[in-house]
Structures are given as structure tokens and as C-alpha cells.
Amino acid sequence: MILRNLFQCKRVLSIFLILGFCSISFVNAGAGAQFLQIFPAVHIAGLGGAFTAYDGNIESIFWNPSSIMSVGYRMAMFNNANYFAGVRHASFAFLQPFENNTLGISFIALLSGEIEETTEIEDEGTGHTFTANDYAFGLTYSRAMTDKFNAGITIKLLNLNLAKVSATTISFDFGALYKMKILGNLRIGFAIRNYGPDFRYKGEGLIGYTKKSDNPFAEEDVKYELVSASTPLPMSFHLGIASDIYNSGFSKISLCFDITNGIDQKENFLFGIEYCISDFLYIDISHSNLKALSCGWRNYSSLGGNMRGANWGAGINLGKFFDKIFWFGYSFESHRYLPPVQRYGVKLKF
């Protein structure tokens, strides 16, 4: 039985690796919609993004849609982070389980607030303001294909706004999770995130006029419209492994390891460790770039990493409020050059 499970594990890993290398064949191309790469929730941030093989958590709707199949009950969550330069990052999700499948909806927003407008002529400000807000609306379907294998898909509607231009497009997340009853309930997760067509910005900000006075041969002002460059989405491939190295029934210690690769970054190695006390408390410690950790901060920038450092997070079950189980979570994400990002989140179990 153990040998058969190990053979299946090797086969699943081989399939996932082949899919990943086929899907990411143009590493280090420029990409837009960067808000999709920000950690969307407390628990994901606490584990430094090593969440692809995490099973049975509502936050997986953002990371590996197949994993929400194991949640097993109706649940909602909300997260908020005060990001850099006064920018706010927020997310919401809701799950509705059924017998062999689960449906979920999700929402992510990156909100700039009012930004003072300046020009090359009026560098002290024009007296006007603008915003740069990005949104992602997701619909997720996850299904248990067997008692060991889950698959899931998310379709997202993206709306990107910058001053007087905007872009709308769709993207897809695909995920799979394979579970075994060996080596501490070993889980292997696979996900491709943000797969979709390139997008272009359109809008009033790309429209202008050539004045008649600037062209002696013109009889009237001439309208023109600029065409923005075509920009790819930040598609990425994720392969994760998770295992409970200690489980007493009352408490457990889990290790999570991810390999990620995106079209605009080199490969990244993520590691997290979690300690849980029943359904009451969890504590996470992680690092979002093991290459940087092993080589030291001095060589961090030469590794093509994401400039994140060590993270930690925790969540506590506060019990029942209005017949709902209420969780509160917090995470701390460090960066090399920028101030740390602190997240707060709540979960409601119906």
C-alpha cells in the first residue's frame, strides 16, 4: 500500500511539473495587473504564500480553487491591509458547499484613494485629483473527483482603472489537490493562476486634439486617439507540498513548501510552518523567498525575488456570535526596502 501510494505521488508530481513547465515558457516578460500577486488574505500571508497544498481553508479560493472542496460548510471571510503609500488592499469570499462540489464567490480591490494630479507644466499640482483602483470579481467551482483528488476552476472579471483610462478583461485560475494517507497526510497541490488574454487600456485619457493653429493646412481641430500597448496578465505556476509532521489529535505541526514561477519573476521557493491547537488557534511563521534567506539580504536583489522577507501570522477562534463561529486573524509581512504590511481578517462559519 505504501509503495503504491509513493508511486502515485511520483506520478502526480511528474504530471504537475510537466504542466507547469509547459504553461510558463516565457519567464521574465513584463506583466500588468500586479495587484493579483499581492497576498489576498491573512492566512496566506502568514504562510508566506506556501498555500498551494493547504487543504480545507476558504482563503484557498484565491490560491488553489480545488482546496475549497474540503471546507465542508458555509463560510464567509473579509480581509483588509493598509498597503504602501496609503493604498488599501481588501478581499472578500463566500463559500456554499454541496455534496460533491463547492461554489464560491470572491472579490479583491486595490484602492489608491485620491491622488493629486500634476503635469510637466504644473508640477505643484493642477488642483484636480484622480484614482487608480483595480478590482477582481471571481466565481469558483471545486469538485471532489475521487476521495483523494480535487479539482477546481475560478473565472475572474478584472477591471483596471487609472485616472481617465481603464481596461476590462477576464482571467482563469486552475487548481488540483492530491491527498494521501502517508507521511503525515501528505498533500500535493498544483495551480495556474491569472491565465488569460492580454489587455489594453482605453478611455478619455488617450484621446486628444491637434489644434488648427498648430497646422496651417488644417481647416479644423483634428481628433486623435492613442492605442495603449498590449499587456499580459501576471500568469504564474505553483506547485506545493504540505504535511503534518506532528499530530496528537489536539494539536499539530504542519510544514508547507511551494515552488512558484511567473512570467515576470524568476522561480521562487516558499516555506512555512504552522502550529495549530484544535479548532481554536493557529500560528504561522514563514519566509517568502528561501533563496534570499539562504544567501542573505545582501544578494537579495540579484535573485529576482519578490523582495519579501520573513512573515508571521496567527488566528484565534472567538466562539459563537449570533449563532456563527467567529475567527479573527492577523499577519505581518516584512519587506527589504519598504515598510511592513499588516493584515487583519475575520471569518464566519455558518
Coordinates of C-alpha atoms in Angstrom, one line a residue:
M1 CA 0.0 0.0 0.0
I2 CA 2.8 2.4 0.9
L3 CA 4.8 1.6 -2.2
R4 CA 1.7 2.1 -4.4
N5 CA 1.0 5.5 -2.7
L6 CA 4.6 6.6 -3.3
F7 CA 4.4 5.5 -6.9
Q8 CA 1.1 7.6 -7.3
C9 CA 2.8 10.5 -5.6
K10 CA 5.7 10.4 -8.0
R11 CA 3.4 10.2 -11.0
V12 CA 1.3 13.1 -9.8
L13 CA 4.4 15.2 -9.2
S14 CA 5.6 14.4 -12.7
I15 CA 2.3 15.5 -14.3
F16 CA 2.2 18.7 -12.3
L17 CA 5.8 19.6 -13.2
I18 CA 5.2 19.0 -16.9
L19 CA 2.1 21.1 -16.9
G20 CA 3.9 23.9 -15.1
F21 CA 6.9 24.0 -17.4
C22 CA 4.5 23.9 -20.4
S23 CA 2.4 26.8 -19.0
I24 CA 5.3 29.1 -18.1
S25 CA 7.5 29.1 -21.2
F26 CA 8.3 32.8 -21.3
V27 CA 9.7 33.8 -17.9
N28 CA 10.6 37.4 -17.2
A29 CA 8.2 39.0 -19.7
G30 CA 6.6 42.2 -18.4
A31 CA 3.1 41.9 -16.9
G32 CA 0.3 44.2 -15.7
A33 CA -2.5 43.8 -13.1
Q34 CA 0.1 43.4 -10.5
F35 CA -2.4 43.7 -7.7
L36 CA -3.3 40.0 -8.4
Q37 CA 0.1 39.0 -7.0
I38 CA -0.5 40.6 -3.6
F39 CA -1.2 38.2 -0.8
P40 CA -5.1 38.4 -0.7
A41 CA -5.7 37.2 2.9
V42 CA -4.2 36.8 6.4
H43 CA -3.6 33.1 6.5
I44 CA -1.9 33.1 3.0
A45 CA 0.3 35.9 4.1
G46 CA 1.2 34.2 7.4
L47 CA 2.5 31.2 5.5
G48 CA 4.4 33.4 3.0
G49 CA 2.3 32.2 0.1
A50 CA 3.2 28.5 0.7
F51 CA -0.5 27.7 0.4
T52 CA -1.0 25.7 -2.7
A53 CA -1.3 22.4 -0.9
Y54 CA -3.2 23.8 2.1
D55 CA -6.4 21.9 2.4
G56 CA -9.8 23.0 3.7
N57 CA -9.5 26.8 4.0
I58 CA -11.7 29.4 2.5
E59 CA -8.7 31.5 1.6
S60 CA -7.6 28.9 -0.9
I61 CA -10.3 30.3 -3.2
F62 CA -7.6 32.9 -4.1
W63 CA -4.6 30.5 -4.3
N64 CA -5.8 27.0 -5.3
P65 CA -9.5 26.7 -6.1
S66 CA -9.6 22.9 -5.7
S67 CA -8.9 23.1 -2.0
I68 CA -12.1 24.8 -1.0
M69 CA -13.9 21.4 -1.6
S70 CA -12.7 20.3 1.8
V71 CA -14.1 23.2 3.8
G72 CA -17.4 21.4 4.1
Y73 CA -19.6 24.2 5.5
R74 CA -20.9 27.6 4.5
M75 CA -18.3 30.3 5.3
A76 CA -17.5 33.9 4.6
M77 CA -14.4 36.0 5.1
F78 CA -13.1 39.6 4.8
N79 CA -9.5 40.9 4.9
N80 CA -8.1 44.3 4.9
A81 CA -4.5 45.6 4.6
N82 CA -3.1 49.1 4.6
Y83 CA -0.6 48.8 1.8
F84 CA 2.2 51.1 0.8
A85 CA 1.8 54.9 0.2
G86 CA -1.7 55.0 1.7
V87 CA -3.1 52.3 -0.7
R88 CA -5.7 49.9 0.7
H89 CA -6.0 46.2 -0.3
A90 CA -9.2 44.4 0.6
S91 CA -10.7 41.0 -0.2
F92 CA -13.9 39.1 0.4
A93 CA -15.1 35.5 -0.2
F94 CA -18.1 33.3 0.4
L95 CA -18.5 29.5 0.0
Q96 CA -21.6 27.3 -0.4
P97 CA -20.8 23.6 -0.2
F98 CA -22.9 20.8 -1.8
E99 CA -22.5 17.0 -1.7
N100 CA -19.5 16.6 -4.1
N101 CA -18.8 20.1 -5.1
T102 CA -18.5 23.6 -3.7
L103 CA -19.3 27.0 -5.2
G104 CA -17.6 30.2 -4.1
I105 CA -17.5 33.9 -5.0
S106 CA -14.7 36.3 -4.3
F107 CA -13.7 39.9 -4.6
I108 CA -10.4 41.7 -4.5
A109 CA -9.9 45.5 -4.5
L110 CA -6.8 47.7 -4.6
L111 CA -7.8 51.2 -3.8
S112 CA -5.5 54.2 -4.1
G113 CA -7.6 56.9 -2.6
E114 CA -7.5 60.4 -4.0
I115 CA -4.1 61.3 -5.7
E116 CA -3.2 64.9 -6.5
E117 CA -2.8 65.5 -10.3
T118 CA 0.5 67.0 -11.5
T119 CA 1.8 67.7 -15.1
E120 CA 5.1 68.6 -16.6
I121 CA 4.0 72.2 -16.6
E122 CA 2.1 72.3 -13.3
D123 CA 4.4 70.2 -11.1
E124 CA 3.0 71.6 -7.9
G125 CA -0.5 70.3 -8.8
T126 CA -3.4 71.2 -11.0
G127 CA -5.9 71.3 -8.3
H128 CA -7.5 68.1 -9.5
T129 CA -7.3 64.6 -8.2
F130 CA -7.6 61.1 -9.7
T131 CA -7.7 57.5 -8.5
A132 CA -6.0 54.2 -9.5
N133 CA -8.3 51.4 -8.5
D134 CA -8.2 47.8 -9.6
Y135 CA -10.9 45.1 -9.0
A136 CA -11.3 41.4 -9.5
F137 CA -14.6 39.5 -9.2
G138 CA -14.3 35.7 -9.1
L139 CA -16.6 32.7 -9.4
T140 CA -15.2 29.4 -8.3
Y141 CA -16.2 25.8 -8.8
S142 CA -14.5 22.9 -7.0
R143 CA -15.3 19.2 -7.2
A144 CA -14.1 16.0 -5.5
M145 CA -13.2 13.8 -8.4
T146 CA -12.2 10.9 -6.1
D147 CA -11.7 10.6 -2.3
K148 CA -8.1 11.7 -2.9
F149 CA -8.3 14.1 -5.8
N150 CA -10.0 17.5 -6.0
A151 CA -10.1 19.9 -9.0
G152 CA -11.2 23.5 -9.2
I153 CA -11.5 26.5 -11.5
T154 CA -12.1 30.2 -11.0
I155 CA -13.1 32.7 -13.6
K156 CA -12.4 36.3 -12.8
L157 CA -13.6 39.5 -14.3
L158 CA -10.9 42.2 -14.0
N159 CA -11.5 45.9 -14.1
L160 CA -8.3 48.1 -14.0
N161 CA -8.6 51.9 -13.7
L162 CA -6.0 54.7 -13.8
A163 CA -7.2 58.3 -14.0
K164 CA -9.1 58.6 -17.3
V165 CA -8.3 55.2 -18.7
S166 CA -9.4 51.7 -17.9
A167 CA -9.2 48.1 -19.0
T168 CA -11.6 45.1 -18.6
T169 CA -10.7 41.5 -19.2
I170 CA -11.1 38.0 -17.8
S171 CA -8.7 35.5 -16.3
F172 CA -8.8 31.9 -15.1
D173 CA -7.3 30.0 -12.1
F174 CA -6.9 26.3 -12.4
G175 CA -6.1 24.0 -9.4
A176 CA -5.8 20.4 -8.3
L177 CA -5.1 18.8 -5.0
Y178 CA -4.0 15.2 -4.4
K179 CA -4.2 13.8 -0.8
M180 CA -2.6 10.7 0.6
K181 CA -2.7 9.0 4.0
I182 CA 1.1 8.6 4.3
L183 CA 3.9 10.8 5.5
G184 CA 1.6 12.9 7.7
N185 CA -1.4 13.1 5.4
L186 CA 0.8 14.4 2.6
R187 CA -0.9 16.8 0.2
I188 CA 0.3 17.8 -3.2
G189 CA -1.2 20.9 -4.8
F190 CA -0.9 22.4 -8.2
A191 CA -2.3 25.7 -9.6
I192 CA -2.0 28.0 -12.6
R193 CA -3.2 31.5 -11.7
N194 CA -4.1 34.5 -13.8
Y195 CA -4.3 32.8 -17.2
G196 CA -6.0 34.9 -19.7
P197 CA -5.7 37.2 -22.7
D198 CA -3.6 40.4 -22.9
F199 CA -5.4 43.6 -22.2
R200 CA -5.2 47.2 -23.4
Y201 CA -6.2 50.5 -21.7
K202 CA -8.9 52.6 -23.3
G203 CA -10.6 55.8 -22.4
E204 CA -10.7 59.6 -22.4
G205 CA -7.1 59.9 -21.3
L206 CA -5.9 58.5 -24.7
I207 CA -8.0 61.0 -26.8
G208 CA -6.6 64.4 -27.8
Y209 CA -6.8 67.1 -30.4
T210 CA -4.3 68.7 -32.8
K211 CA -5.2 72.4 -32.8
K212 CA -5.9 74.1 -36.1
S213 CA -3.5 76.9 -35.1
D214 CA -0.6 74.3 -34.9
N215 CA -1.2 73.2 -38.5
P216 CA -1.6 75.9 -41.2
F217 CA -3.0 73.3 -43.6
A218 CA -5.8 72.1 -41.3
E219 CA -9.3 73.5 -41.6
E220 CA -10.3 72.4 -38.1
D221 CA -9.0 70.8 -34.9
V222 CA -8.1 67.1 -35.6
K223 CA -9.1 64.4 -33.1
Y224 CA -6.7 61.6 -32.4
E225 CA -6.7 58.5 -30.2
L226 CA -3.6 56.8 -28.8
V227 CA -3.6 53.0 -28.7
S228 CA -2.0 51.6 -25.5
A229 CA 0.4 48.7 -25.6
S230 CA -1.0 45.2 -25.2
T231 CA -0.1 43.9 -21.7
P232 CA -0.1 40.3 -20.4
L233 CA -1.6 39.2 -17.1
P234 CA 0.8 38.0 -14.4
M235 CA 0.3 34.3 -15.1
S236 CA 2.1 32.0 -12.6
F237 CA 2.6 28.4 -11.9
H238 CA 2.5 27.0 -8.4
L239 CA 3.5 23.5 -7.0
G240 CA 3.0 22.9 -3.3
I241 CA 3.6 20.1 -0.8
A242 CA 2.2 20.1 2.8
S243 CA 2.5 17.5 5.5
D244 CA 1.5 17.2 9.2
I245 CA 4.8 16.2 10.8
Y246 CA 3.2 16.0 14.2
N247 CA -0.5 15.4 15.1
S248 CA -1.7 14.4 18.5
G249 CA -5.4 15.0 17.7
F250 CA -5.4 18.0 20.0
S251 CA -2.5 19.9 18.3
K252 CA -0.5 19.5 15.2
I253 CA 2.5 21.0 13.4
S254 CA 2.4 21.3 9.6
L255 CA 5.1 22.1 7.0
C256 CA 4.2 23.8 3.8
F257 CA 6.5 24.2 0.8
D258 CA 5.8 25.9 -2.5
I259 CA 7.7 26.4 -5.8
T260 CA 6.4 29.3 -7.9
N261 CA 7.2 30.6 -11.3
G262 CA 5.7 33.6 -13.1
I263 CA 6.1 35.3 -16.4
D264 CA 7.6 38.4 -14.8
Q265 CA 9.7 36.8 -12.0
K266 CA 12.2 34.0 -11.6
E267 CA 11.3 30.9 -9.7
N268 CA 10.7 31.4 -6.0
F269 CA 10.8 28.9 -3.1
L270 CA 8.4 29.5 -0.3
F271 CA 8.4 27.8 3.1
G272 CA 6.0 28.0 6.1
I273 CA 5.4 26.1 9.4
E274 CA 2.1 26.2 11.2
Y275 CA 1.2 25.1 14.8
C276 CA -2.5 24.5 15.5
I277 CA -4.4 23.9 18.7
S278 CA -7.5 22.0 17.8
D279 CA -10.1 24.4 16.1
F280 CA -9.1 27.2 18.4
L281 CA -5.7 28.7 17.4
Y282 CA -3.1 28.7 14.7
I283 CA 0.3 30.3 14.5
D284 CA 2.3 30.7 11.3
I285 CA 6.0 31.5 10.6
S286 CA 7.3 31.6 7.0
H287 CA 9.7 33.1 4.5
S288 CA 8.6 34.2 1.1
N289 CA 12.0 33.6 -0.6
L290 CA 14.2 30.8 0.6
K291 CA 16.9 31.8 -1.9
A292 CA 17.1 35.2 -0.3
L293 CA 17.1 33.6 3.2
S294 CA 20.0 31.3 2.3
C295 CA 22.1 33.9 0.5
G296 CA 21.4 36.8 2.9
W297 CA 19.9 40.2 2.3
R298 CA 23.0 41.5 0.6
N299 CA 22.3 39.4 -2.5
Y300 CA 18.5 39.6 -2.4
S301 CA 18.1 41.9 -5.4
S302 CA 20.2 39.7 -7.7
L303 CA 18.0 36.7 -7.2
G304 CA 14.9 38.1 -9.0
G305 CA 12.8 37.5 -5.9
N306 CA 9.8 39.4 -4.8
M307 CA 11.7 41.5 -2.1
R308 CA 9.5 40.0 0.7
G309 CA 11.2 38.7 3.8
A310 CA 10.0 36.8 6.9
N311 CA 6.3 36.7 7.7
W312 CA 4.2 35.5 10.6
G313 CA 0.5 35.3 11.4
A314 CA -2.0 34.0 13.8
G315 CA -5.7 33.3 14.1
I316 CA -8.0 32.7 17.0
N317 CA -11.5 31.2 17.3
L318 CA -13.5 33.7 19.4
G319 CA -16.5 31.4 19.7
K320 CA -20.1 32.0 18.7
F321 CA -21.7 35.3 17.9
F322 CA -25.3 35.3 16.7
D323 CA -25.1 31.6 16.1
K324 CA -21.9 31.9 13.9
I325 CA -18.4 30.8 14.6
F326 CA -16.2 33.9 14.5
W327 CA -12.4 33.8 13.7
F328 CA -10.1 36.8 13.9
G329 CA -6.7 36.7 12.1
Y330 CA -3.6 38.9 11.9
S331 CA -0.4 38.7 9.7
F332 CA 2.8 40.7 9.5
E333 CA 4.7 40.8 6.2
S334 CA 8.2 42.2 6.0
H335 CA 9.9 43.8 3.0
R336 CA 13.5 44.7 2.3
Y337 CA 13.1 48.3 1.2
L338 CA 9.5 49.1 2.1
P339 CA 7.6 49.2 5.5
P340 CA 5.9 46.0 6.6
V341 CA 2.4 45.2 5.6
Q342 CA -0.1 44.3 8.4
R343 CA -3.3 42.5 7.6
Y344 CA -6.5 41.9 9.6
G345 CA -9.1 39.4 8.7
V346 CA -12.3 37.9 10.0
K347 CA -14.0 34.6 9.1
L348 CA -17.6 33.5 9.8
K349 CA -18.6 29.9 9.9
F350 CA -22.4 29.4 9.4

